[in-house]
XYZ file of C-alpha atoms in Angstrom:
373
model
C -35.965 -21.321 43.750
C -35.047 -23.708 40.964
C -33.503 -27.129 40.887
C -30.383 -25.594 39.330
C -29.883 -22.513 41.539
C -30.907 -20.676 44.707
C -31.561 -16.942 44.964
C -31.043 -14.743 47.986
C -31.683 -11.018 48.085
C -29.570 -8.558 50.039
C -29.924 -4.895 50.782
C -29.359 -2.147 48.203
C -30.745 -4.186 45.306
C -28.161 -6.964 45.352
C -29.143 -10.454 44.236
C -27.021 -13.533 44.838
C -27.561 -16.581 42.616
C -25.985 -19.794 43.922
C -25.802 -22.369 41.144
C -25.694 -26.059 41.968
C -25.512 -29.308 40.076
C -24.828 -29.286 36.348
C -24.556 -26.247 34.091
C -24.713 -27.829 30.661
C -26.856 -27.947 27.526
C -29.816 -29.455 29.382
C -30.018 -26.845 32.124
C -28.824 -23.698 30.344
C -32.090 -22.918 28.527
C -34.311 -23.084 31.606
C -31.766 -21.162 33.685
C -31.612 -18.317 31.179
C -35.400 -18.114 30.748
C -36.022 -17.953 34.495
C -33.192 -15.562 35.345
C -33.967 -13.198 32.475
C -37.521 -12.907 33.780
C -36.254 -12.375 37.311
C -33.835 -9.645 36.211
C -36.589 -7.903 34.246
C -38.911 -7.939 37.274
C -36.526 -6.941 40.058
C -33.958 -4.848 38.129
C -31.140 -5.492 40.607
C -28.228 -3.087 40.836
C -25.832 -5.987 41.341
C -26.046 -9.627 40.377
C -23.553 -11.887 42.163
C -23.020 -15.475 41.008
C -21.711 -18.246 43.268
C -20.388 -21.354 41.460
C -18.985 -23.279 44.443
C -21.667 -25.966 44.359
C -21.533 -26.592 40.609
C -20.625 -30.213 39.889
C -20.316 -29.956 36.096
C -19.530 -26.894 33.996
C -18.923 -26.636 30.216
C -19.165 -24.046 27.456
C -22.958 -23.877 27.836
C -22.434 -22.888 31.466
C -20.066 -20.169 30.266
C -22.754 -19.043 27.820
C -25.185 -18.670 30.736
C -22.748 -16.385 32.541
C -22.092 -14.370 29.384
C -25.822 -13.861 28.786
C -26.392 -12.817 32.389
C -23.502 -10.389 32.211
C -24.878 -8.995 28.956
C -28.327 -8.531 30.506
C -26.868 -6.676 33.489
C -24.544 -4.530 31.400
C -27.394 -3.447 29.114
C -29.222 -2.184 32.241
C -26.182 -0.271 33.534
C -25.985 -2.754 36.409
C -23.057 -4.677 37.799
C -22.212 -8.345 37.566
C -19.638 -10.322 39.527
C -18.610 -13.870 40.362
C -18.063 -14.337 44.092
C -17.194 -18.017 44.252
C -15.754 -20.384 41.712
C -13.512 -23.375 41.242
C -10.193 -23.704 39.445
C -11.555 -25.905 36.674
C -14.376 -23.430 36.060
C -11.840 -20.617 35.924
C -9.940 -22.568 33.277
C -13.072 -22.974 31.149
C -13.902 -19.265 31.465
C -10.348 -18.453 30.434
C -10.731 -20.644 27.347
C -13.797 -18.696 26.201
C -12.005 -15.407 27.037
C -14.703 -14.351 29.486
C -12.903 -11.217 30.686
C -12.288 -10.006 27.140
C -15.984 -10.445 26.396
C -16.817 -8.245 29.360
C -14.510 -5.512 28.094
C -16.075 -5.785 24.640
C -19.563 -5.325 26.098
C -18.485 -2.293 28.091
C -16.792 -0.698 25.096
C -19.851 -1.270 22.893
C -22.127 0.225 25.532
C -19.932 3.266 26.000
C -19.669 3.778 22.252
C -23.432 3.747 21.937
C -23.773 6.381 24.680
C -20.817 8.699 24.140
C -20.488 10.336 20.734
C -17.033 11.676 21.619
C -15.734 8.152 22.182
C -17.335 6.971 18.935
C -15.781 9.902 17.050
C -12.383 9.185 18.571
C -12.619 5.480 17.778
C -13.605 6.211 14.178
C -10.731 8.697 13.864
C -8.268 6.097 15.089
C -9.738 3.553 12.669
C -9.351 5.905 9.714
C -5.803 6.774 10.787
C -4.986 3.067 10.952
C -6.492 2.568 7.487
C -4.402 5.444 6.135
C -1.282 3.945 7.659
C -2.133 0.581 6.090
C -2.724 2.258 2.711
C 0.661 4.002 2.769
C 2.346 0.760 3.800
C 0.560 -1.154 1.038
C 1.474 1.351 -1.679
C 5.084 1.353 -0.498
C 5.149 -2.439 -0.556
C 3.806 -2.467 -4.113
C 6.443 0.049 -5.226
C 9.260 -1.948 -3.659
C 7.924 -5.160 -5.184
C 7.926 -3.630 -8.670
C 11.448 -2.343 -8.071
C 12.466 -5.886 -7.126
C 10.856 -7.268 -10.292
C 12.653 -4.643 -12.382
C 16.009 -5.604 -10.855
C 15.240 -9.353 -10.828
C 12.868 -10.115 -13.744
C 12.909 -13.849 -12.976
C 11.126 -13.176 -9.675
C 7.915 -12.358 -11.583
C 5.439 -15.245 -11.557
C 4.762 -15.362 -15.297
C 2.278 -18.234 -15.164
C 0.184 -16.456 -12.547
C 0.301 -13.264 -14.593
C -0.949 -15.056 -17.704
C -3.709 -16.754 -15.701
C -4.798 -13.354 -14.346
C -4.815 -11.955 -17.886
C -7.155 -14.733 -18.938
C -9.515 -14.198 -15.997
C -9.514 -10.415 -16.190
C -9.418 -9.950 -19.951
C -10.410 -12.945 -22.060
C -13.208 -14.133 -19.786
C -14.593 -10.610 -19.472
C -14.739 -9.991 -23.234
C -18.299 -11.313 -23.801
C -19.936 -9.156 -21.122
C -17.868 -6.094 -22.044
C -18.642 -6.577 -25.736
C -22.379 -7.012 -25.185
C -22.581 -4.043 -22.821
C -20.698 -1.776 -25.217
C -22.707 -2.928 -28.237
C -25.982 -2.105 -26.509
C -24.597 1.195 -25.219
C -23.501 2.229 -28.728
C -26.892 1.221 -30.065
C -28.711 3.316 -27.449
C -26.489 6.376 -27.992
C -26.986 6.194 -31.743
C -30.747 5.798 -31.436
C -31.203 8.627 -28.921
C -28.934 11.047 -30.799
C -30.675 10.242 -34.094
C -33.987 11.521 -32.684
C -32.467 15.003 -32.520
C -30.133 14.933 -35.508
C -32.876 13.729 -37.870
C -34.649 17.064 -37.400
C -31.723 18.798 -39.096
C -30.993 16.133 -41.702
C -27.697 15.355 -39.981
C -28.044 11.601 -39.667
C -24.469 11.056 -40.794
C -23.145 12.769 -37.655
C -24.553 9.978 -35.514
C -21.396 8.066 -36.448
C -19.178 10.903 -35.215
C -21.079 11.225 -31.961
C -20.951 7.519 -31.152
C -17.269 7.221 -32.042
C -16.049 10.233 -30.052
C -18.276 9.565 -27.052
C -17.267 5.923 -26.753
C -13.563 6.177 -27.583
C -12.702 9.138 -25.374
C -15.247 8.853 -22.566
C -17.805 6.071 -22.226
C -15.690 3.206 -23.540
C -12.981 3.431 -20.849
C -15.355 4.196 -17.986
C -17.937 1.498 -18.814
C -15.230 -1.101 -19.310
C -13.647 -0.140 -16.005
C -16.975 -0.364 -14.147
C -17.707 -3.804 -15.582
C -14.208 -5.036 -14.715
C -14.483 -3.536 -11.221
C -17.689 -5.442 -10.579
C -16.335 -8.634 -12.098
C -12.609 -8.766 -11.314
C -12.113 -6.153 -8.577
C -14.525 -7.979 -6.305
C -12.841 -11.283 -7.177
C -9.432 -9.903 -6.182
C -10.791 -8.729 -2.827
C -12.621 -12.002 -2.157
C -9.672 -14.205 -3.116
C -7.137 -12.311 -1.022
C -9.627 -11.864 1.823
C -10.209 -15.611 1.937
C -6.467 -16.192 1.993
C -6.184 -13.658 4.792
C -8.767 -15.172 7.134
C -7.570 -18.718 6.411
C -4.034 -17.577 7.351
C -2.573 -18.444 3.945
C -0.990 -14.980 3.835
C 0.699 -15.637 7.164
C 1.895 -18.982 5.833
C 3.493 -17.252 2.826
C 5.295 -14.852 5.140
C 6.443 -17.733 7.356
C 7.858 -19.525 4.288
C 9.811 -16.430 3.273
C 7.577 -15.205 0.421
C 6.627 -11.577 -0.089
C 2.794 -11.580 -0.310
C 2.756 -8.401 -2.386
C 5.248 -9.799 -4.895
C 3.543 -13.183 -4.869
C -0.093 -12.018 -5.163
C -0.458 -8.349 -6.092
C 2.202 -7.744 -8.760
C 0.885 -10.383 -11.231
C -2.622 -8.945 -10.928
C -1.428 -5.379 -11.502
C 0.569 -6.299 -14.592
C -2.259 -8.416 -15.981
C -4.863 -5.686 -15.446
C -2.733 -2.896 -16.905
C -2.148 -4.987 -20.026
C -5.624 -6.389 -20.708
C -7.989 -3.602 -19.594
C -6.786 -1.172 -22.315
C -7.249 -4.003 -24.824
C -10.745 -4.581 -23.466
C -11.391 -0.869 -23.916
C -10.424 -1.096 -27.593
C -12.787 -4.023 -28.068
C -15.511 -2.084 -26.248
C -15.024 0.839 -28.652
C -15.328 -1.475 -31.657
C -18.482 -3.138 -30.338
C -20.049 0.253 -29.555
C -19.300 1.497 -33.064
C -20.863 -1.706 -34.398
C -23.992 -0.991 -32.339
C -24.182 2.491 -33.795
C -23.682 1.021 -37.263
C -26.742 -1.191 -36.808
C -28.885 1.833 -36.004
C -27.376 3.873 -38.829
C -27.967 1.207 -41.465
C -31.402 -0.072 -40.409
C -33.034 3.084 -39.015
C -31.261 6.047 -40.588
C -30.852 4.732 -44.166
C -27.084 5.153 -44.056
C -24.753 2.842 -45.922
C -22.141 0.884 -44.022
C -19.350 2.525 -46.043
C -20.631 6.019 -45.275
C -20.964 5.263 -41.554
C -17.467 3.773 -41.272
C -15.960 6.595 -43.318
C -17.546 9.231 -41.079
C -16.336 7.357 -38.006
C -12.733 7.278 -39.232
C -12.949 10.927 -40.171
C -14.168 11.929 -36.692
C -11.628 9.900 -34.763
C -8.071 11.044 -34.216
C -5.051 9.292 -32.757
C -5.230 11.645 -29.787
C -8.776 10.502 -28.924
C -7.730 6.853 -29.003
C -4.627 7.456 -26.882
C -6.600 9.577 -24.440
C -9.073 6.743 -23.911
C -6.273 4.208 -23.480
C -4.530 6.450 -20.928
C -7.746 6.580 -18.934
C -8.115 2.814 -19.071
C -4.581 2.317 -17.716
C -5.301 4.598 -14.737
C -8.643 2.890 -14.133
C -6.930 -0.515 -14.259
C -4.465 0.543 -11.573
C -7.300 1.841 -9.402
C -9.320 -1.366 -9.728
C -6.524 -3.775 -8.905
C -4.992 -1.676 -6.107
C -8.327 -1.132 -4.371
C -9.351 -4.769 -4.791
C -6.076 -6.086 -3.369
C -6.053 -3.479 -0.587
C -9.546 -4.469 0.572
C -8.500 -8.100 0.487
C -5.485 -7.496 2.715
C -7.624 -5.432 5.101
C -10.063 -8.307 5.654
C -10.517 -9.323 9.282
C -13.022 -11.789 10.694
C -14.970 -14.543 8.965
C -17.053 -15.189 5.879
C -19.075 -11.978 6.266
C -15.824 -9.994 6.235
C -14.956 -11.471 2.832
C -18.322 -10.369 1.464
C -17.871 -6.904 2.940
C -14.404 -6.664 1.387
C -15.741 -7.576 -2.068
C -18.591 -5.062 -1.757
C -16.265 -2.340 -0.513
C -13.839 -3.027 -3.371
C -16.550 -2.573 -6.004
C -18.061 0.551 -4.442
C -14.679 2.186 -3.828
C -13.467 1.328 -7.326
C -16.520 2.822 -9.021
C -16.246 5.970 -6.904
C -12.577 6.501 -7.738
C -13.150 5.676 -11.405
C -15.736 8.449 -11.641
C -13.558 10.792 -9.565
C -10.503 10.324 -11.772
C -12.645 10.561 -14.906
C -13.786 13.969 -13.666
C -10.151 14.929 -13.096
C -9.332 13.868 -16.655
C -12.223 16.018 -17.924
C -10.927 19.060 -16.042
C -7.377 18.475 -17.275
C -8.564 18.181 -20.874
C -10.590 21.383 -20.630
C -7.303 23.242 -19.942
C -5.267 21.240 -22.483
């Protein structure tokens, strides 16, 4: 017996706990410690709680009941309240006590029954697919609205997104591409030097970067930098109910948020790809001049000779597709955000991982298409 409760034991493993006095912050810790030990020792099949003699009850008292219910549920035992007061019922309703019980039962069943888990995951994926189709349709209708009503486009927001996605990303994209071109030139020179074909280092760097590595590396950098930012920004707006506020004020969230980001990305990411190609060629030039005894004129001449307009356009086409993938996935993950701060982080992580996966997938598709060109 404790100063805060009395325990009586009935037949068939039933325990009755009659609380008395105050159930608040001062008593909750000792109550939980003692009752957890008692439950572990006696393993009752049913724990009944009587609250008739409780003189004060707050959210800490509700926490005690939730913890006791959790302890019983984890042991496949039952828990019930056999006596309570109206004011205590009101407090339990405020903390959604019944919903918490259902949540515990669902979690327990999911952990035990693989069929239920499979069904729940199937329903989740079906819901995600439905949301994806709805999102893509909303984007299409928003672009149709912009085409019919050009003044509805938020030009200032579009320019700001161009600056964030393109101009601010130029240093990291340029440095990454420069080092990548330098590494490709150095590694290829180790083989080409054996045949006295140093001059073809320029051709290899130019073709590899312009048609393949330039678009994909730029897209990966932008996905990690801007795709995650899109998901985090929209996710934060979602959980802070700013999206709902836009809808309540009569704004279309897709037109207001997504369309400027799509236009900005489609415009600046191909330009970033061109800059990445130039920086990569410059990196190869450094290796050619300082390690391979090539002249700058010879290296540039060989580069221009190897490149064709088709290679440049092919790389730009890739970059446009990659831009669409990055911004659509980032915005989609943002709109799918549910929960709190951890959900925003998960949305940003998911946006980056999904973007990189689809970038590589579509790059493989482009490679297959080109092989049959």
